[in-house]
Amino acid sequence: MDEAERIRGGPAAAVRDPRLFEEFYRRHVDAVTRFVARRVDDPHTAADLTAEIFLAVLDSAHTYRPRLGSETAWLYGIARNVVSSERRRAARAAERDRRFSGRRLLEPDDIVRLEDKLDAESPGRRALAALTRLPEGERAVMELIAVDQLTVTEAAAALGIRQVTARVRLHRARKALRAEAVPAAPADAAPGAVPEGTRDTSPLYVMRGEA
């Protein structure tokens, strides 16, 4: 993610100028929608959360620091907080009811477009589901690096931690995933042999750092 993606003056300038904010929105909305689609499977929820993320930008624009990473990485940090908040709300039945009764109606074309996005990101959702047993800190780093394709530097910036901390958490997460993934070898297999057909390039395999 290079300097070309950054709007003039960055997010802080965009929130002061409706024209620049529209440019900022158009530049990043697809990446943000894909981020959300990797974490939810309902088009209405995906639309609501994407809108909430850009609303949150209005309050958080002053926190962006170009030296720490791209605008996309910074947006992913905001998006992660928004999605986490939604998960906490969704755990309460009363809040789920409130969201259902208050959500805006989507046009049929909007639903089809979001359903296509959700289908495209289903491998990412499966990969995220495979991380549920990891400790929160390790899971967060692995999500951003292996699933959302951020660098270690960008993931550290998105989470507000040091790069060395991010690297340690990534190492621990991959070690745990490799330990869980060791297949049972046949009784007559040679020591260290990998059963036929077990090596692939699935998201989980990539997360283990073995692809």
PDB file of C-alpha atoms in Angstrom:
ATOM      1  CA  MET A   1       0.000   0.000   0.000  1.00  0.00           C
ATOM      2  CA  ASP A   2       1.894   3.033  -1.231  1.00  0.00           C
ATOM      3  CA  GLU A   3       1.826   6.794  -0.964  1.00  0.00           C
ATOM      4  CA  ALA A   4      -0.381   7.058  -4.070  1.00  0.00           C
ATOM      5  CA  GLU A   5      -3.415   5.934  -2.098  1.00  0.00           C
ATOM      6  CA  ARG A   6      -3.241   8.880   0.321  1.00  0.00           C
ATOM      7  CA  ILE A   7      -5.538  11.779  -0.323  1.00  0.00           C
ATOM      8  CA  ARG A   8      -4.140  15.302  -0.184  1.00  0.00           C
ATOM      9  CA  GLY A   9      -3.750  16.212   3.473  1.00  0.00           C
ATOM     10  CA  GLY A  10      -4.905  12.766   4.570  1.00  0.00           C
ATOM     11  CA  PRO A  11      -8.080  11.990   6.542  1.00  0.00           C
ATOM     12  CA  ALA A  12      -7.811  15.202   8.579  1.00  0.00           C
ATOM     13  CA  ALA A  13      -8.162  17.284   5.413  1.00  0.00           C
ATOM     14  CA  ALA A  14     -10.914  15.042   4.056  1.00  0.00           C
ATOM     15  CA  VAL A  15     -13.217  15.492   7.049  1.00  0.00           C
ATOM     16  CA  ARG A  16     -13.027  19.280   6.658  1.00  0.00           C
ATOM     17  CA  ASP A  17     -14.011  19.291   2.984  1.00  0.00           C
ATOM     18  CA  PRO A  18     -17.086  17.397   1.695  1.00  0.00           C
ATOM     19  CA  ARG A  19     -15.533  17.042  -1.767  1.00  0.00           C
ATOM     20  CA  LEU A  20     -12.323  15.563  -0.373  1.00  0.00           C
ATOM     21  CA  PHE A  21     -14.268  13.293   1.961  1.00  0.00           C
ATOM     22  CA  GLU A  22     -16.249  11.935  -1.002  1.00  0.00           C
ATOM     23  CA  GLU A  23     -12.946  11.245  -2.776  1.00  0.00           C
ATOM     24  CA  PHE A  24     -11.578   9.593   0.367  1.00  0.00           C
ATOM     25  CA  TYR A  25     -14.742   7.481   0.678  1.00  0.00           C
ATOM     26  CA  ARG A  26     -14.669   6.352  -2.952  1.00  0.00           C
ATOM     27  CA  ARG A  27     -10.981   5.508  -2.671  1.00  0.00           C
ATOM     28  CA  HIS A  28     -11.435   3.221   0.338  1.00  0.00           C
ATOM     29  CA  VAL A  29     -15.043   1.994   0.466  1.00  0.00           C
ATOM     30  CA  ASP A  30     -14.366  -1.200  -1.473  1.00  0.00           C
ATOM     31  CA  ALA A  31     -11.482  -2.263   0.809  1.00  0.00           C
ATOM     32  CA  VAL A  32     -13.516  -1.450   3.928  1.00  0.00           C
ATOM     33  CA  THR A  33     -16.540  -3.368   2.614  1.00  0.00           C
ATOM     34  CA  ARG A  34     -14.341  -6.411   1.926  1.00  0.00           C
ATOM     35  CA  PHE A  35     -12.897  -6.161   5.452  1.00  0.00           C
ATOM     36  CA  VAL A  36     -16.420  -6.223   6.890  1.00  0.00           C
ATOM     37  CA  ALA A  37     -17.549  -8.993   4.509  1.00  0.00           C
ATOM     38  CA  ARG A  38     -14.813 -11.227   5.882  1.00  0.00           C
ATOM     39  CA  ARG A  39     -16.380 -10.892   9.333  1.00  0.00           C
ATOM     40  CA  VAL A  40     -20.162 -10.866   8.815  1.00  0.00           C
ATOM     41  CA  ASP A  41     -22.446 -12.814   6.505  1.00  0.00           C
ATOM     42  CA  ASP A  42     -25.511 -10.571   6.300  1.00  0.00           C
ATOM     43  CA  PRO A  43     -25.689  -7.838   3.616  1.00  0.00           C
ATOM     44  CA  HIS A  44     -27.718  -5.418   5.766  1.00  0.00           C
ATOM     45  CA  THR A  45     -25.228  -5.715   8.615  1.00  0.00           C
ATOM     46  CA  ALA A  46     -22.340  -5.281   6.173  1.00  0.00           C
ATOM     47  CA  ALA A  47     -23.897  -2.090   4.808  1.00  0.00           C
ATOM     48  CA  ASP A  48     -24.607  -0.712   8.289  1.00  0.00           C
ATOM     49  CA  LEU A  49     -21.097  -1.420   9.582  1.00  0.00           C
ATOM     50  CA  THR A  50     -19.404   0.042   6.519  1.00  0.00           C
ATOM     51  CA  ALA A  51     -21.374   3.253   7.018  1.00  0.00           C
ATOM     52  CA  GLU A  52     -20.503   3.291  10.746  1.00  0.00           C
ATOM     53  CA  ILE A  53     -16.810   2.928   9.960  1.00  0.00           C
ATOM     54  CA  PHE A  54     -16.785   6.022   7.769  1.00  0.00           C
ATOM     55  CA  LEU A  55     -18.783   7.919  10.386  1.00  0.00           C
ATOM     56  CA  ALA A  56     -16.124   6.946  12.917  1.00  0.00           C
ATOM     57  CA  VAL A  57     -13.508   8.459  10.603  1.00  0.00           C
ATOM     58  CA  LEU A  58     -15.026  11.884  11.320  1.00  0.00           C
ATOM     59  CA  ASP A  59     -14.045  11.560  14.995  1.00  0.00           C
ATOM     60  CA  SER A  60     -10.739   9.763  14.453  1.00  0.00           C
ATOM     61  CA  ALA A  61      -9.188  11.583  11.480  1.00  0.00           C
ATOM     62  CA  HIS A  62      -6.713  13.436  13.712  1.00  0.00           C
ATOM     63  CA  THR A  63      -5.175  10.119  14.847  1.00  0.00           C
ATOM     64  CA  TYR A  64      -3.804   9.160  11.422  1.00  0.00           C
ATOM     65  CA  ARG A  65       0.004   9.181  11.204  1.00  0.00           C
ATOM     66  CA  PRO A  66       1.410   8.544   7.689  1.00  0.00           C
ATOM     67  CA  ARG A  67       4.737   7.316   9.067  1.00  0.00           C
ATOM     68  CA  LEU A  68       2.983   4.399  10.778  1.00  0.00           C
ATOM     69  CA  GLY A  69       1.350   2.983   7.654  1.00  0.00           C
ATOM     70  CA  SER A  70      -1.189   3.421   4.891  1.00  0.00           C
ATOM     71  CA  GLU A  71      -4.638   4.947   5.136  1.00  0.00           C
ATOM     72  CA  THR A  72      -6.068   1.488   4.513  1.00  0.00           C
ATOM     73  CA  ALA A  73      -4.225   0.020   7.498  1.00  0.00           C
ATOM     74  CA  TRP A  74      -5.456   2.902   9.662  1.00  0.00           C
ATOM     75  CA  LEU A  75      -9.022   2.342   8.430  1.00  0.00           C
ATOM     76  CA  TYR A  76      -8.732  -1.356   9.271  1.00  0.00           C
ATOM     77  CA  GLY A  77      -7.885  -0.392  12.836  1.00  0.00           C
ATOM     78  CA  ILE A  78     -11.079   1.684  13.013  1.00  0.00           C
ATOM     79  CA  ALA A  79     -13.063  -1.038  11.255  1.00  0.00           C
ATOM     80  CA  ARG A  80     -11.888  -3.663  13.698  1.00  0.00           C
ATOM     81  CA  ASN A  81     -13.137  -1.569  16.625  1.00  0.00           C
ATOM     82  CA  VAL A  82     -16.496  -1.002  14.924  1.00  0.00           C
ATOM     83  CA  VAL A  83     -16.952  -4.693  14.109  1.00  0.00           C
ATOM     84  CA  SER A  84     -15.942  -5.708  17.649  1.00  0.00           C
ATOM     85  CA  SER A  85     -18.468  -3.282  19.102  1.00  0.00           C
ATOM     86  CA  GLU A  86     -21.160  -4.713  16.856  1.00  0.00           C
ATOM     87  CA  ARG A  87     -20.351  -8.234  17.990  1.00  0.00           C
ATOM     88  CA  ARG A  88     -20.774  -7.186  21.603  1.00  0.00           C
ATOM     89  CA  ARG A  89     -24.087  -5.537  20.813  1.00  0.00           C
ATOM     90  CA  ALA A  90     -25.267  -8.519  18.793  1.00  0.00           C
ATOM     91  CA  ALA A  91     -24.667 -10.774  21.793  1.00  0.00           C
ATOM     92  CA  ARG A  92     -27.569  -9.050  23.524  1.00  0.00           C
ATOM     93  CA  ALA A  93     -30.986 -10.003  22.195  1.00  0.00           C
ATOM     94  CA  ALA A  94     -32.507  -6.600  22.933  1.00  0.00           C
ATOM     95  CA  GLU A  95     -29.855  -4.861  20.870  1.00  0.00           C
ATOM     96  CA  ARG A  96     -30.367  -7.269  17.986  1.00  0.00           C
ATOM     97  CA  ASP A  97     -34.056  -6.396  18.034  1.00  0.00           C
ATOM     98  CA  ARG A  98     -33.276  -2.679  18.043  1.00  0.00           C
ATOM     99  CA  ARG A  99     -30.976  -3.005  15.034  1.00  0.00           C
ATOM    100  CA  PHE A 100     -33.561  -5.020  13.095  1.00  0.00           C
ATOM    101  CA  SER A 101     -36.350  -2.540  13.695  1.00  0.00           C
ATOM    102  CA  GLY A 102     -34.183   0.484  12.957  1.00  0.00           C
ATOM    103  CA  ARG A 103     -32.139  -0.643   9.980  1.00  0.00           C
ATOM    104  CA  ARG A 104     -32.571   1.110   6.675  1.00  0.00           C
ATOM    105  CA  LEU A 105     -33.991  -0.769   3.713  1.00  0.00           C
ATOM    106  CA  LEU A 106     -31.590  -1.738   0.960  1.00  0.00           C
ATOM    107  CA  GLU A 107     -32.428  -1.657  -2.710  1.00  0.00           C
ATOM    108  CA  PRO A 108     -32.426  -5.069  -4.437  1.00  0.00           C
ATOM    109  CA  ASP A 109     -29.307  -4.107  -6.409  1.00  0.00           C
ATOM    110  CA  ASP A 110     -27.532  -3.194  -3.162  1.00  0.00           C
ATOM    111  CA  ILE A 111     -28.390  -6.573  -1.635  1.00  0.00           C
ATOM    112  CA  VAL A 112     -27.144  -8.449  -4.713  1.00  0.00           C
ATOM    113  CA  ARG A 113     -23.895  -6.465  -4.716  1.00  0.00           C
ATOM    114  CA  LEU A 114     -23.283  -7.112  -1.015  1.00  0.00           C
ATOM    115  CA  GLU A 115     -24.210 -10.787  -1.324  1.00  0.00           C
ATOM    116  CA  ASP A 116     -21.584 -11.083  -4.082  1.00  0.00           C
ATOM    117  CA  LYS A 117     -19.041  -9.485  -1.749  1.00  0.00           C
ATOM    118  CA  LEU A 118     -20.018 -11.831   1.085  1.00  0.00           C
ATOM    119  CA  ASP A 119     -19.677 -14.862  -1.192  1.00  0.00           C
ATOM    120  CA  ALA A 120     -16.258 -13.677  -2.395  1.00  0.00           C
ATOM    121  CA  GLU A 121     -15.012 -13.233   1.168  1.00  0.00           C
ATOM    122  CA  SER A 122     -16.310 -16.553   2.528  1.00  0.00           C
ATOM    123  CA  PRO A 123     -12.782 -18.093   2.534  1.00  0.00           C
ATOM    124  CA  GLY A 124     -11.671 -15.208   4.710  1.00  0.00           C
ATOM    125  CA  ARG A 125     -14.517 -15.830   7.143  1.00  0.00           C
ATOM    126  CA  ARG A 126     -13.551 -19.515   7.343  1.00  0.00           C
ATOM    127  CA  ALA A 127      -9.944 -18.543   7.987  1.00  0.00           C
ATOM    128  CA  LEU A 128     -11.016 -16.162  10.767  1.00  0.00           C
ATOM    129  CA  ALA A 129     -13.160 -18.882  12.315  1.00  0.00           C
ATOM    130  CA  ALA A 130     -10.063 -21.082  12.499  1.00  0.00           C
ATOM    131  CA  LEU A 131      -8.404 -18.497  14.735  1.00  0.00           C
ATOM    132  CA  THR A 132     -11.042 -18.450  17.471  1.00  0.00           C
ATOM    133  CA  ARG A 133      -8.984 -20.569  19.882  1.00  0.00           C
ATOM    134  CA  LEU A 134      -6.017 -18.186  19.824  1.00  0.00           C
ATOM    135  CA  PRO A 135      -5.595 -15.571  22.572  1.00  0.00           C
ATOM    136  CA  GLU A 136      -7.129 -12.222  21.590  1.00  0.00           C
ATOM    137  CA  GLY A 137      -3.834 -10.403  20.993  1.00  0.00           C
ATOM    138  CA  GLU A 138      -2.381 -13.137  18.806  1.00  0.00           C
ATOM    139  CA  ARG A 139      -5.632 -13.569  16.912  1.00  0.00           C
ATOM    140  CA  ALA A 140      -5.842  -9.841  16.152  1.00  0.00           C
ATOM    141  CA  VAL A 141      -2.339  -9.735  14.653  1.00  0.00           C
ATOM    142  CA  MET A 142      -2.900 -12.898  12.622  1.00  0.00           C
ATOM    143  CA  GLU A 143      -6.222 -11.600  11.276  1.00  0.00           C
ATOM    144  CA  LEU A 144      -4.723  -8.381   9.983  1.00  0.00           C
ATOM    145  CA  ILE A 145      -1.600  -9.963   8.484  1.00  0.00           C
ATOM    146  CA  ALA A 146      -2.784 -13.303   7.099  1.00  0.00           C
ATOM    147  CA  VAL A 147      -6.396 -12.473   6.247  1.00  0.00           C
ATOM    148  CA  ASP A 148      -6.450  -8.717   5.631  1.00  0.00           C
ATOM    149  CA  GLN A 149      -2.982  -8.680   4.018  1.00  0.00           C
ATOM    150  CA  LEU A 150      -1.393  -5.940   6.104  1.00  0.00           C
ATOM    151  CA  THR A 151       2.322  -5.843   6.817  1.00  0.00           C
ATOM    152  CA  VAL A 152       3.595  -6.396  10.356  1.00  0.00           C
ATOM    153  CA  THR A 153       4.275  -2.645  10.581  1.00  0.00           C
ATOM    154  CA  GLU A 154       0.742  -1.776   9.463  1.00  0.00           C
ATOM    155  CA  ALA A 155      -0.859  -4.356  11.741  1.00  0.00           C
ATOM    156  CA  ALA A 156       1.083  -2.978  14.707  1.00  0.00           C
ATOM    157  CA  ALA A 157      -0.081   0.555  13.852  1.00  0.00           C
ATOM    158  CA  ALA A 158      -3.704  -0.572  13.418  1.00  0.00           C
ATOM    159  CA  LEU A 159      -3.638  -2.250  16.842  1.00  0.00           C
ATOM    160  CA  GLY A 160      -1.614   0.461  18.598  1.00  0.00           C
ATOM    161  CA  ILE A 161       1.220  -1.880  19.601  1.00  0.00           C
ATOM    162  CA  ARG A 162       4.979  -1.998  18.942  1.00  0.00           C
ATOM    163  CA  GLN A 163       6.291  -3.833  15.888  1.00  0.00           C
ATOM    164  CA  VAL A 164       8.314  -6.218  18.030  1.00  0.00           C
ATOM    165  CA  THR A 165       5.161  -7.097  19.985  1.00  0.00           C
ATOM    166  CA  ALA A 166       3.311  -7.771  16.738  1.00  0.00           C
ATOM    167  CA  ARG A 167       6.125 -10.029  15.504  1.00  0.00           C
ATOM    168  CA  VAL A 168       6.167 -12.013  18.760  1.00  0.00           C
ATOM    169  CA  ARG A 169       2.388 -12.471  18.652  1.00  0.00           C
ATOM    170  CA  LEU A 170       2.530 -13.532  14.993  1.00  0.00           C
ATOM    171  CA  HIS A 171       5.220 -16.115  15.784  1.00  0.00           C
ATOM    172  CA  ARG A 172       3.218 -17.511  18.708  1.00  0.00           C
ATOM    173  CA  ALA A 173       0.017 -17.672  16.645  1.00  0.00           C
ATOM    174  CA  ARG A 174       1.695 -19.540  13.793  1.00  0.00           C
ATOM    175  CA  LYS A 175       3.361 -21.916  16.240  1.00  0.00           C
ATOM    176  CA  ALA A 176      -0.013 -22.697  17.832  1.00  0.00           C
ATOM    177  CA  LEU A 177      -1.672 -23.238  14.449  1.00  0.00           C
ATOM    178  CA  ARG A 178       1.110 -25.540  13.286  1.00  0.00           C
ATOM    179  CA  ALA A 179       0.804 -27.577  16.482  1.00  0.00           C
ATOM    180  CA  GLU A 180      -2.955 -27.978  15.965  1.00  0.00           C
ATOM    181  CA  ALA A 181      -2.515 -28.933  12.320  1.00  0.00           C
ATOM    182  CA  VAL A 182      -0.113 -31.863  12.746  1.00  0.00           C
ATOM    183  CA  PRO A 183      -1.973 -34.767  11.044  1.00  0.00           C
ATOM    184  CA  ALA A 184      -2.065 -38.262  12.423  1.00  0.00           C
ATOM    185  CA  ALA A 185       0.411 -40.372  10.430  1.00  0.00           C
ATOM    186  CA  PRO A 186      -0.359 -43.977   9.451  1.00  0.00           C
ATOM    187  CA  ALA A 187       1.268 -46.586  11.668  1.00  0.00           C
ATOM    188  CA  ASP A 188       3.584 -47.727   8.862  1.00  0.00           C
ATOM    189  CA  ALA A 189       4.585 -44.202   7.748  1.00  0.00           C
ATOM    190  CA  ALA A 190       8.219 -43.155   7.794  1.00  0.00           C
ATOM    191  CA  PRO A 191       9.214 -40.761  10.626  1.00  0.00           C
ATOM    192  CA  GLY A 192       8.446 -37.152   9.646  1.00  0.00           C
ATOM    193  CA  ALA A 193       6.459 -38.158   6.589  1.00  0.00           C
ATOM    194  CA  VAL A 194       3.607 -35.873   5.531  1.00  0.00           C
ATOM    195  CA  PRO A 195       0.472 -37.804   4.563  1.00  0.00           C
ATOM    196  CA  GLU A 196      -0.356 -37.564   0.875  1.00  0.00           C
ATOM    197  CA  GLY A 197      -2.703 -34.736  -0.003  1.00  0.00           C
ATOM    198  CA  THR A 198      -2.256 -32.809   3.262  1.00  0.00           C
ATOM    199  CA  ARG A 199      -0.148 -29.976   1.822  1.00  0.00           C
ATOM    200  CA  ASP A 200      -2.197 -27.183   0.283  1.00  0.00           C
ATOM    201  CA  THR A 201      -2.413 -23.419   0.039  1.00  0.00           C
ATOM    202  CA  SER A 202      -5.631 -22.846   1.965  1.00  0.00           C
ATOM    203  CA  PRO A 203      -5.891 -19.682   4.124  1.00  0.00           C
ATOM    204  CA  LEU A 204      -5.236 -21.727   7.266  1.00  0.00           C
ATOM    205  CA  TYR A 205      -2.168 -23.318   5.690  1.00  0.00           C
ATOM    206  CA  VAL A 206      -0.863 -19.885   4.726  1.00  0.00           C
ATOM    207  CA  MET A 207      -1.528 -18.602   8.253  1.00  0.00           C
ATOM    208  CA  ARG A 208       0.680 -21.328   9.606  1.00  0.00           C
ATOM    209  CA  GLY A 209       3.469 -19.879   7.487  1.00  0.00           C
ATOM    210  CA  GLU A 210       3.957 -23.091   5.520  1.00  0.00           C
ATOM    211  CA  ALA A 211       2.672 -22.214   2.029  1.00  0.00           C
TER     212      ALA A 211
END
